Every structure is written in C-alpha cells, then in structure tokens.
Amino acid sequence: MKAESTRVSGGCLCGRVRYEAEVFLQHGYICHCTTCQKSTGQPAEITVLIKPGTLEYLKGEPKYFVTSASGKRGFCAECGSRIVWQATDPQEDWTTNLCVGSLDHPAAAGMACHIYADTRLPWYDPCADLPKFTENDVEAMMEFIRH
Ligand SMILES: [Zn+2]
Ligand SMILES: [Zn+2]
C-alpha cells in the first residue's frame, strides 16, 4: 500500500510529552494481540505507522517498557498515557507507530485492517468489514500495512 504521509501532533494526557510526526493517517490498524490488551488496559491497541525518521519530541520523552525483541512501548512517566511503539532495529523503523488516541485529532485517522484478529475479544468488533489478519498471516499482514 502506498500512501501520502500527513503531519500530525499529539501528546499524553498531562501534557508532559508532546510530539510531531508524519504518519500514514488513513491506514491505521487495530491490534488485538494479548500484549496490546495488557499494555493499553483495553481490548486493542489502535495505531498509525510513522514515516521513518519523522517522529520528533517537542517536549519531554516517553519512558519505555520492552515488550519483545522487536520493540518497546513508550508511555508518559507522569500520567501513564501510552504514546508509541518503537522498533528496536533501525531497519524495522517503518513499523514504529503512534497510539491513535494520543493524536491531537484522532477523528482524522482512518482504519485499514485488523491484526492478530485471532485473539479479538468476542464482544469487541469495530470496523468489522475491514480485512482481519491472524497470527498465521504475519507475512501477509506486514505486506499489507507496509508503505
Ligand atoms: Zn503525561
Ligand atoms: Zn498488538
């Protein structure tokens, strides 16, 4: 999928962390994996991919918690808001993404697919008509979301 990136701003609930980035705003995705569920305290983590090298912190920086070999999750150390999933390997920086609720204008985002749909909670089914990738489809999923 090829897409234009859009300049956005955002930050955490208390305002200690503020950022700007270029993101693929209309190609967000909903991750139903159990790590995202725990990390957000919600049924899913909903994110937009960042154009590599464009994420800039204007104020503060997230604190990070490493959740796998591939990435770490950033949050505000003061208010706890989840902000970012940051790839470990610079070659994989295209997978770095922002939590959509941290955007200043999250209503402007659009969703493109579901990932790890095999662990979707049965009572949580937004954007039901979008493609749903499961853990077995990881390669197809990565191909679909890559820009
Ligand atoms: Zn905060
Ligand atoms: Zn996930």
Short mmCIF file of N, CA and C and ligand atoms in Angstrom, two decimals:
data_model
loop_
_atom_site.label_atom_id
_atom_site.label_comp_id
_atom_site.label_asym_id
_atom_site.label_seq_id
_atom_site.Cartn_x
_atom_site.Cartn_y
_atom_site.Cartn_z
N MET A 1 0.84 -1.20 0.00
CA MET A 1 0.00 0.00 0.00
C MET A 1 0.88 1.25 0.00
N LYS A 2 0.68 2.09 -0.97
CA LYS A 2 1.45 3.34 -1.00
C LYS A 2 0.52 4.47 -0.55
N ALA A 3 1.05 5.35 0.27
CA ALA A 3 0.20 6.42 0.78
C ALA A 3 1.03 7.65 1.07
N GLU A 4 0.37 8.77 1.00
CA GLU A 4 0.98 10.03 1.40
C GLU A 4 0.99 10.08 2.93
N SER A 5 2.03 10.68 3.48
CA SER A 5 2.05 10.86 4.92
C SER A 5 1.46 12.22 5.28
N THR A 6 0.98 12.31 6.49
CA THR A 6 0.32 13.52 6.99
C THR A 6 1.04 13.98 8.25
N ARG A 7 1.29 15.28 8.36
CA ARG A 7 1.95 15.81 9.56
C ARG A 7 0.92 15.91 10.69
N VAL A 8 1.24 15.34 11.83
CA VAL A 8 0.33 15.40 12.97
C VAL A 8 1.10 15.81 14.22
N SER A 9 0.33 16.22 15.23
CA SER A 9 0.90 16.50 16.55
C SER A 9 0.09 15.72 17.58
N GLY A 10 0.69 15.56 18.73
CA GLY A 10 -0.02 14.84 19.78
C GLY A 10 0.76 14.84 21.07
N GLY A 11 0.26 14.09 22.03
CA GLY A 11 0.94 14.02 23.31
C GLY A 11 0.11 13.23 24.31
N CYS A 12 0.58 13.26 25.55
CA CYS A 12 -0.07 12.48 26.60
C CYS A 12 -1.16 13.30 27.29
N LEU A 13 -1.83 12.67 28.21
CA LEU A 13 -2.94 13.31 28.91
C LEU A 13 -2.49 14.54 29.72
N CYS A 14 -1.36 14.47 30.38
CA CYS A 14 -0.95 15.58 31.26
C CYS A 14 -0.17 16.65 30.53
N GLY A 15 0.26 16.37 29.29
CA GLY A 15 0.97 17.39 28.52
C GLY A 15 2.48 17.40 28.70
N ARG A 16 2.99 16.46 29.50
CA ARG A 16 4.43 16.43 29.74
C ARG A 16 5.21 15.97 28.51
N VAL A 17 4.58 15.09 27.72
CA VAL A 17 5.20 14.61 26.47
C VAL A 17 4.40 15.15 25.30
N ARG A 18 5.09 15.83 24.37
CA ARG A 18 4.45 16.34 23.16
C ARG A 18 5.32 15.95 21.97
N TYR A 19 4.68 15.59 20.85
CA TYR A 19 5.44 15.18 19.67
C TYR A 19 4.83 15.74 18.40
N GLU A 20 5.62 15.67 17.34
CA GLU A 20 5.13 15.86 15.98
C GLU A 20 5.72 14.73 15.15
N ALA A 21 4.99 14.33 14.10
CA ALA A 21 5.46 13.25 13.23
C ALA A 21 4.69 13.29 11.93
N GLU A 22 5.24 12.60 10.92
CA GLU A 22 4.47 12.34 9.70
C GLU A 22 3.99 10.91 9.78
N VAL A 23 2.70 10.72 9.63
CA VAL A 23 2.10 9.38 9.78
C VAL A 23 1.24 9.05 8.58
N PHE A 24 0.96 7.74 8.45
CA PHE A 24 0.06 7.26 7.39
C PHE A 24 -1.34 7.20 8.00
N LEU A 25 -1.94 8.38 8.03
CA LEU A 25 -3.12 8.63 8.86
C LEU A 25 -4.35 7.83 8.46
N GLN A 26 -4.48 7.53 7.18
CA GLN A 26 -5.68 6.80 6.71
C GLN A 26 -5.48 5.29 6.68
N HIS A 27 -4.34 4.81 7.18
CA HIS A 27 -4.05 3.37 7.13
C HIS A 27 -3.71 2.83 8.51
N GLY A 28 -4.50 3.26 9.48
CA GLY A 28 -4.32 2.76 10.83
C GLY A 28 -4.74 1.31 10.93
N TYR A 29 -4.36 0.68 12.02
CA TYR A 29 -4.79 -0.71 12.22
C TYR A 29 -5.09 -0.97 13.69
N ILE A 30 -5.87 -2.00 13.89
CA ILE A 30 -6.37 -2.36 15.21
C ILE A 30 -5.70 -3.67 15.59
N CYS A 31 -4.85 -3.64 16.63
CA CYS A 31 -4.12 -4.85 17.04
C CYS A 31 -4.81 -5.48 18.24
N HIS A 32 -5.23 -6.72 18.06
CA HIS A 32 -5.96 -7.45 19.10
C HIS A 32 -5.05 -8.40 19.88
N CYS A 33 -3.73 -8.28 19.75
CA CYS A 33 -2.85 -9.22 20.44
C CYS A 33 -2.94 -9.01 21.95
N THR A 34 -2.60 -10.08 22.69
CA THR A 34 -2.79 -10.02 24.14
C THR A 34 -1.80 -9.05 24.81
N THR A 35 -0.64 -8.83 24.19
CA THR A 35 0.31 -7.86 24.75
C THR A 35 -0.28 -6.45 24.64
N CYS A 36 -0.89 -6.14 23.51
CA CYS A 36 -1.53 -4.82 23.35
C CYS A 36 -2.68 -4.66 24.33
N GLN A 37 -3.42 -5.74 24.55
CA GLN A 37 -4.53 -5.66 25.51
C GLN A 37 -4.02 -5.30 26.89
N LYS A 38 -2.95 -5.97 27.33
CA LYS A 38 -2.39 -5.68 28.66
C LYS A 38 -1.79 -4.29 28.72
N SER A 39 -1.05 -3.93 27.67
CA SER A 39 -0.34 -2.66 27.68
C SER A 39 -1.28 -1.47 27.72
N THR A 40 -2.42 -1.59 27.02
CA THR A 40 -3.37 -0.48 26.99
C THR A 40 -4.42 -0.58 28.08
N GLY A 41 -4.61 -1.79 28.61
CA GLY A 41 -5.73 -1.99 29.54
C GLY A 41 -7.05 -1.94 28.81
N GLN A 42 -7.02 -2.17 27.50
CA GLN A 42 -8.20 -2.05 26.63
C GLN A 42 -8.26 -3.26 25.70
N PRO A 43 -9.36 -3.43 24.97
CA PRO A 43 -9.49 -4.61 24.10
C PRO A 43 -8.47 -4.66 22.97
N ALA A 44 -7.92 -3.52 22.58
CA ALA A 44 -6.99 -3.49 21.44
C ALA A 44 -6.14 -2.23 21.49
N GLU A 45 -5.02 -2.28 20.76
CA GLU A 45 -4.22 -1.07 20.58
C GLU A 45 -4.45 -0.60 19.14
N ILE A 46 -4.79 0.66 18.98
CA ILE A 46 -5.14 1.19 17.67
C ILE A 46 -4.10 2.25 17.30
N THR A 47 -3.40 2.01 16.17
CA THR A 47 -2.21 2.80 15.91
C THR A 47 -2.10 3.24 14.44
N VAL A 48 -1.26 4.23 14.21
CA VAL A 48 -0.89 4.63 12.86
C VAL A 48 0.63 4.56 12.72
N LEU A 49 1.09 4.08 11.58
CA LEU A 49 2.52 3.97 11.33
C LEU A 49 3.13 5.34 11.07
N ILE A 50 4.37 5.48 11.50
CA ILE A 50 5.11 6.74 11.35
C ILE A 50 6.05 6.62 10.15
N LYS A 51 6.14 7.67 9.34
CA LYS A 51 7.16 7.70 8.29
C LYS A 51 8.52 7.72 8.99
N PRO A 52 9.41 6.77 8.65
CA PRO A 52 10.67 6.66 9.40
C PRO A 52 11.44 7.98 9.49
N GLY A 53 11.93 8.26 10.66
CA GLY A 53 12.76 9.44 10.88
C GLY A 53 12.00 10.73 11.11
N THR A 54 10.68 10.68 11.14
CA THR A 54 9.92 11.94 11.27
C THR A 54 9.38 12.20 12.67
N LEU A 55 9.52 11.23 13.57
CA LEU A 55 8.99 11.44 14.93
C LEU A 55 9.95 12.32 15.72
N GLU A 56 9.40 13.41 16.26
CA GLU A 56 10.23 14.35 17.00
C GLU A 56 9.50 14.73 18.29
N TYR A 57 10.20 14.63 19.41
CA TYR A 57 9.61 15.03 20.68
C TYR A 57 9.89 16.51 20.91
N LEU A 58 8.81 17.28 21.04
CA LEU A 58 8.93 18.72 21.25
C LEU A 58 9.06 19.04 22.72
N LYS A 59 8.53 18.14 23.53
CA LYS A 59 8.52 18.36 24.97
C LYS A 59 8.55 17.00 25.65
N GLY A 60 9.46 16.80 26.60
CA GLY A 60 9.55 15.53 27.31
C GLY A 60 9.91 14.38 26.39
N GLU A 61 9.95 13.19 26.95
CA GLU A 61 10.21 11.96 26.22
C GLU A 61 9.44 10.87 26.94
N PRO A 62 9.01 9.86 26.19
CA PRO A 62 8.34 8.76 26.88
C PRO A 62 9.32 7.96 27.72
N LYS A 63 8.81 7.26 28.70
CA LYS A 63 9.53 6.20 29.36
C LYS A 63 9.17 4.93 28.59
N TYR A 64 10.09 3.94 28.54
CA TYR A 64 9.84 2.75 27.72
C TYR A 64 9.80 1.48 28.54
N PHE A 65 8.99 0.56 28.06
CA PHE A 65 8.96 -0.80 28.60
C PHE A 65 9.15 -1.76 27.43
N VAL A 66 10.19 -2.58 27.49
CA VAL A 66 10.49 -3.52 26.41
C VAL A 66 9.51 -4.69 26.49
N THR A 67 8.76 -4.92 25.39
CA THR A 67 7.75 -5.99 25.42
C THR A 67 8.10 -7.15 24.50
N SER A 68 9.12 -7.02 23.66
CA SER A 68 9.57 -8.13 22.82
C SER A 68 10.93 -7.77 22.28
N ALA A 69 11.56 -8.73 21.55
CA ALA A 69 12.85 -8.44 20.93
C ALA A 69 12.68 -7.37 19.86
N SER A 70 11.48 -7.25 19.31
CA SER A 70 11.30 -6.32 18.18
C SER A 70 10.95 -4.90 18.59
N GLY A 71 10.47 -4.69 19.81
CA GLY A 71 10.10 -3.32 20.13
C GLY A 71 9.83 -3.04 21.60
N LYS A 72 9.69 -1.74 21.88
CA LYS A 72 9.40 -1.29 23.24
C LYS A 72 8.25 -0.30 23.18
N ARG A 73 7.49 -0.23 24.26
CA ARG A 73 6.31 0.63 24.32
C ARG A 73 6.59 1.84 25.17
N GLY A 74 6.30 3.02 24.61
CA GLY A 74 6.57 4.27 25.29
C GLY A 74 5.31 4.84 25.92
N PHE A 75 5.49 5.39 27.12
CA PHE A 75 4.35 5.98 27.84
C PHE A 75 4.86 7.15 28.66
N CYS A 76 3.94 8.02 29.05
CA CYS A 76 4.32 9.15 29.89
C CYS A 76 4.55 8.66 31.31
N ALA A 77 5.72 8.97 31.87
CA ALA A 77 6.06 8.50 33.22
C ALA A 77 5.20 9.19 34.27
N GLU A 78 4.59 10.32 33.91
CA GLU A 78 3.78 11.07 34.88
C GLU A 78 2.32 10.60 34.90
N CYS A 79 1.70 10.58 33.71
CA CYS A 79 0.25 10.28 33.66
C CYS A 79 -0.06 8.88 33.14
N GLY A 80 0.94 8.17 32.61
CA GLY A 80 0.74 6.79 32.19
C GLY A 80 0.17 6.61 30.80
N SER A 81 -0.15 7.69 30.09
CA SER A 81 -0.72 7.54 28.74
C SER A 81 0.25 6.79 27.84
N ARG A 82 -0.27 5.78 27.11
CA ARG A 82 0.52 5.12 26.08
C ARG A 82 0.64 6.05 24.89
N ILE A 83 1.85 6.09 24.29
CA ILE A 83 2.12 7.03 23.20
C ILE A 83 2.63 6.33 21.95
N VAL A 84 3.60 5.44 22.09
CA VAL A 84 4.34 4.95 20.93
C VAL A 84 4.75 3.50 21.11
N TRP A 85 4.86 2.79 19.98
CA TRP A 85 5.56 1.50 19.93
C TRP A 85 6.78 1.76 19.07
N GLN A 86 7.97 1.57 19.64
CA GLN A 86 9.22 1.92 18.97
C GLN A 86 9.98 0.66 18.60
N ALA A 87 10.29 0.51 17.28
CA ALA A 87 11.04 -0.66 16.83
C ALA A 87 12.45 -0.63 17.40
N THR A 88 12.98 -1.82 17.73
CA THR A 88 14.34 -1.93 18.27
C THR A 88 15.38 -1.76 17.16
N ASP A 89 15.14 -2.44 16.03
CA ASP A 89 16.08 -2.46 14.91
C ASP A 89 15.81 -1.26 13.99
N PRO A 90 16.81 -0.38 13.78
CA PRO A 90 16.58 0.78 12.90
C PRO A 90 16.09 0.39 11.51
N GLN A 91 16.47 -0.84 11.04
CA GLN A 91 16.00 -1.32 9.73
C GLN A 91 14.48 -1.53 9.72
N GLU A 92 13.93 -1.73 10.90
CA GLU A 92 12.49 -2.00 11.02
C GLU A 92 11.72 -0.77 11.50
N ASP A 93 12.35 0.39 11.38
CA ASP A 93 11.72 1.61 11.92
C ASP A 93 10.39 1.93 11.25
N TRP A 94 10.15 1.37 10.05
CA TRP A 94 8.87 1.61 9.40
C TRP A 94 7.70 1.03 10.19
N THR A 95 7.99 0.13 11.16
CA THR A 95 6.92 -0.43 11.98
C THR A 95 6.65 0.39 13.24
N THR A 96 7.47 1.40 13.50
CA THR A 96 7.24 2.27 14.66
C THR A 96 5.90 2.99 14.49
N ASN A 97 5.10 3.01 15.54
CA ASN A 97 3.75 3.56 15.40
C ASN A 97 3.29 4.33 16.63
N LEU A 98 2.34 5.22 16.39
CA LEU A 98 1.77 6.04 17.46
C LEU A 98 0.39 5.53 17.84
N CYS A 99 0.09 5.56 19.12
CA CYS A 99 -1.26 5.22 19.59
C CYS A 99 -2.22 6.30 19.13
N VAL A 100 -3.29 5.90 18.45
CA VAL A 100 -4.14 6.88 17.77
C VAL A 100 -4.79 7.86 18.76
N GLY A 101 -5.07 7.39 19.96
CA GLY A 101 -5.70 8.28 20.94
C GLY A 101 -4.79 9.37 21.46
N SER A 102 -3.47 9.25 21.19
CA SER A 102 -2.54 10.30 21.63
C SER A 102 -2.47 11.44 20.62
N LEU A 103 -3.05 11.25 19.43
CA LEU A 103 -3.06 12.32 18.43
C LEU A 103 -3.94 13.47 18.91
N ASP A 104 -3.60 14.68 18.51
CA ASP A 104 -4.45 15.82 18.86
C ASP A 104 -5.80 15.74 18.15
N HIS A 105 -5.82 15.10 16.96
CA HIS A 105 -7.08 15.00 16.21
C HIS A 105 -7.30 13.55 15.74
N PRO A 106 -7.57 12.67 16.68
CA PRO A 106 -7.71 11.25 16.31
C PRO A 106 -8.88 10.98 15.37
N ALA A 107 -9.86 11.86 15.35
CA ALA A 107 -11.01 11.65 14.45
C ALA A 107 -10.59 11.72 12.98
N ALA A 108 -9.45 12.35 12.71
CA ALA A 108 -8.98 12.48 11.32
C ALA A 108 -8.38 11.17 10.80
N ALA A 109 -8.10 10.23 11.69
CA ALA A 109 -7.49 8.96 11.27
C ALA A 109 -8.53 8.04 10.64
N GLY A 110 -8.04 7.09 9.84
CA GLY A 110 -8.90 6.07 9.27
C GLY A 110 -8.25 4.72 9.46
N MET A 111 -9.05 3.69 9.54
CA MET A 111 -8.54 2.34 9.79
C MET A 111 -8.51 1.51 8.51
N ALA A 112 -7.49 0.65 8.38
CA ALA A 112 -7.32 -0.17 7.18
C ALA A 112 -7.47 -1.66 7.44
N CYS A 113 -7.11 -2.14 8.63
CA CYS A 113 -7.21 -3.57 8.88
C CYS A 113 -7.11 -3.89 10.37
N HIS A 114 -7.36 -5.15 10.65
CA HIS A 114 -7.17 -5.72 11.99
C HIS A 114 -5.97 -6.64 11.94
N ILE A 115 -5.17 -6.68 13.01
CA ILE A 115 -4.09 -7.65 13.09
C ILE A 115 -4.23 -8.47 14.38
N TYR A 116 -3.68 -9.66 14.36
CA TYR A 116 -3.83 -10.61 15.47
C TYR A 116 -5.31 -10.76 15.84
N ALA A 117 -6.12 -10.90 14.78
CA ALA A 117 -7.57 -10.98 14.98
C ALA A 117 -7.98 -12.25 15.70
N ASP A 118 -7.06 -13.24 15.76
CA ASP A 118 -7.42 -14.50 16.45
C ASP A 118 -7.63 -14.30 17.95
N THR A 119 -7.07 -13.23 18.52
CA THR A 119 -7.29 -13.00 19.95
C THR A 119 -8.22 -11.81 20.20
N ARG A 120 -9.00 -11.44 19.17
CA ARG A 120 -10.02 -10.40 19.34
C ARG A 120 -11.03 -10.84 20.39
N LEU A 121 -11.39 -9.93 21.28
CA LEU A 121 -12.41 -10.25 22.27
C LEU A 121 -13.77 -10.33 21.58
N PRO A 122 -14.55 -11.35 21.87
CA PRO A 122 -15.78 -11.61 21.10
C PRO A 122 -16.78 -10.46 21.13
N TRP A 123 -16.75 -9.67 22.17
CA TRP A 123 -17.73 -8.58 22.29
C TRP A 123 -17.20 -7.24 21.75
N TYR A 124 -15.98 -7.27 21.16
CA TYR A 124 -15.38 -6.03 20.64
C TYR A 124 -15.15 -6.20 19.14
N ASP A 125 -15.99 -5.56 18.33
CA ASP A 125 -15.93 -5.80 16.88
C ASP A 125 -16.14 -4.53 16.06
N PRO A 126 -15.32 -3.50 16.28
CA PRO A 126 -15.45 -2.27 15.49
C PRO A 126 -14.89 -2.49 14.08
N CYS A 127 -15.29 -1.67 13.14
CA CYS A 127 -14.75 -1.72 11.76
C CYS A 127 -14.78 -3.17 11.25
N ALA A 128 -15.89 -3.82 11.44
CA ALA A 128 -15.99 -5.27 11.20
C ALA A 128 -15.78 -5.65 9.74
N ASP A 129 -15.95 -4.71 8.82
CA ASP A 129 -15.82 -5.04 7.39
C ASP A 129 -14.38 -4.98 6.89
N LEU A 130 -13.43 -4.56 7.74
CA LEU A 130 -12.04 -4.45 7.30
C LEU A 130 -11.36 -5.83 7.31
N PRO A 131 -10.28 -5.98 6.49
CA PRO A 131 -9.54 -7.25 6.50
C PRO A 131 -9.05 -7.60 7.90
N LYS A 132 -9.11 -8.88 8.22
CA LYS A 132 -8.66 -9.36 9.53
C LYS A 132 -7.52 -10.36 9.33
N PHE A 133 -6.35 -9.99 9.79
CA PHE A 133 -5.19 -10.88 9.71
C PHE A 133 -5.00 -11.58 11.04
N THR A 134 -4.63 -12.86 10.97
CA THR A 134 -4.38 -13.61 12.21
C THR A 134 -2.88 -13.81 12.37
N GLU A 135 -2.50 -14.43 13.48
CA GLU A 135 -1.09 -14.64 13.78
C GLU A 135 -0.41 -15.45 12.68
N ASN A 136 -1.15 -16.36 12.05
CA ASN A 136 -0.59 -17.19 10.97
C ASN A 136 -0.33 -16.40 9.69
N ASP A 137 -0.96 -15.22 9.57
CA ASP A 137 -0.83 -14.41 8.35
C ASP A 137 0.19 -13.29 8.52
N VAL A 138 1.14 -13.43 9.44
CA VAL A 138 2.02 -12.31 9.76
C VAL A 138 2.68 -11.69 8.51
N GLU A 139 3.12 -12.56 7.60
CA GLU A 139 3.79 -12.01 6.41
C GLU A 139 2.85 -11.20 5.54
N ALA A 140 1.65 -11.73 5.33
CA ALA A 140 0.64 -11.00 4.53
C ALA A 140 0.26 -9.70 5.22
N MET A 141 0.17 -9.77 6.53
CA MET A 141 -0.17 -8.60 7.32
C MET A 141 0.89 -7.51 7.18
N MET A 142 2.17 -7.90 7.29
CA MET A 142 3.25 -6.92 7.19
C MET A 142 3.27 -6.30 5.80
N GLU A 143 3.00 -7.14 4.78
CA GLU A 143 2.96 -6.66 3.40
C GLU A 143 1.82 -5.65 3.23
N PHE A 144 0.69 -5.95 3.84
CA PHE A 144 -0.50 -5.11 3.71
C PHE A 144 -0.28 -3.74 4.34
N ILE A 145 0.35 -3.72 5.53
CA ILE A 145 0.47 -2.44 6.24
C ILE A 145 1.69 -1.62 5.80
N ARG A 146 2.63 -2.27 5.10
CA ARG A 146 3.86 -1.56 4.74
C ARG A 146 3.59 -0.52 3.65
N HIS A 147 4.26 0.62 3.73
CA HIS A 147 4.05 1.70 2.77
C HIS A 147 5.25 1.83 1.84
ZN ZN B 1 1.60 12.74 30.69
ZN ZN B 2 -0.56 -5.99 19.46
#
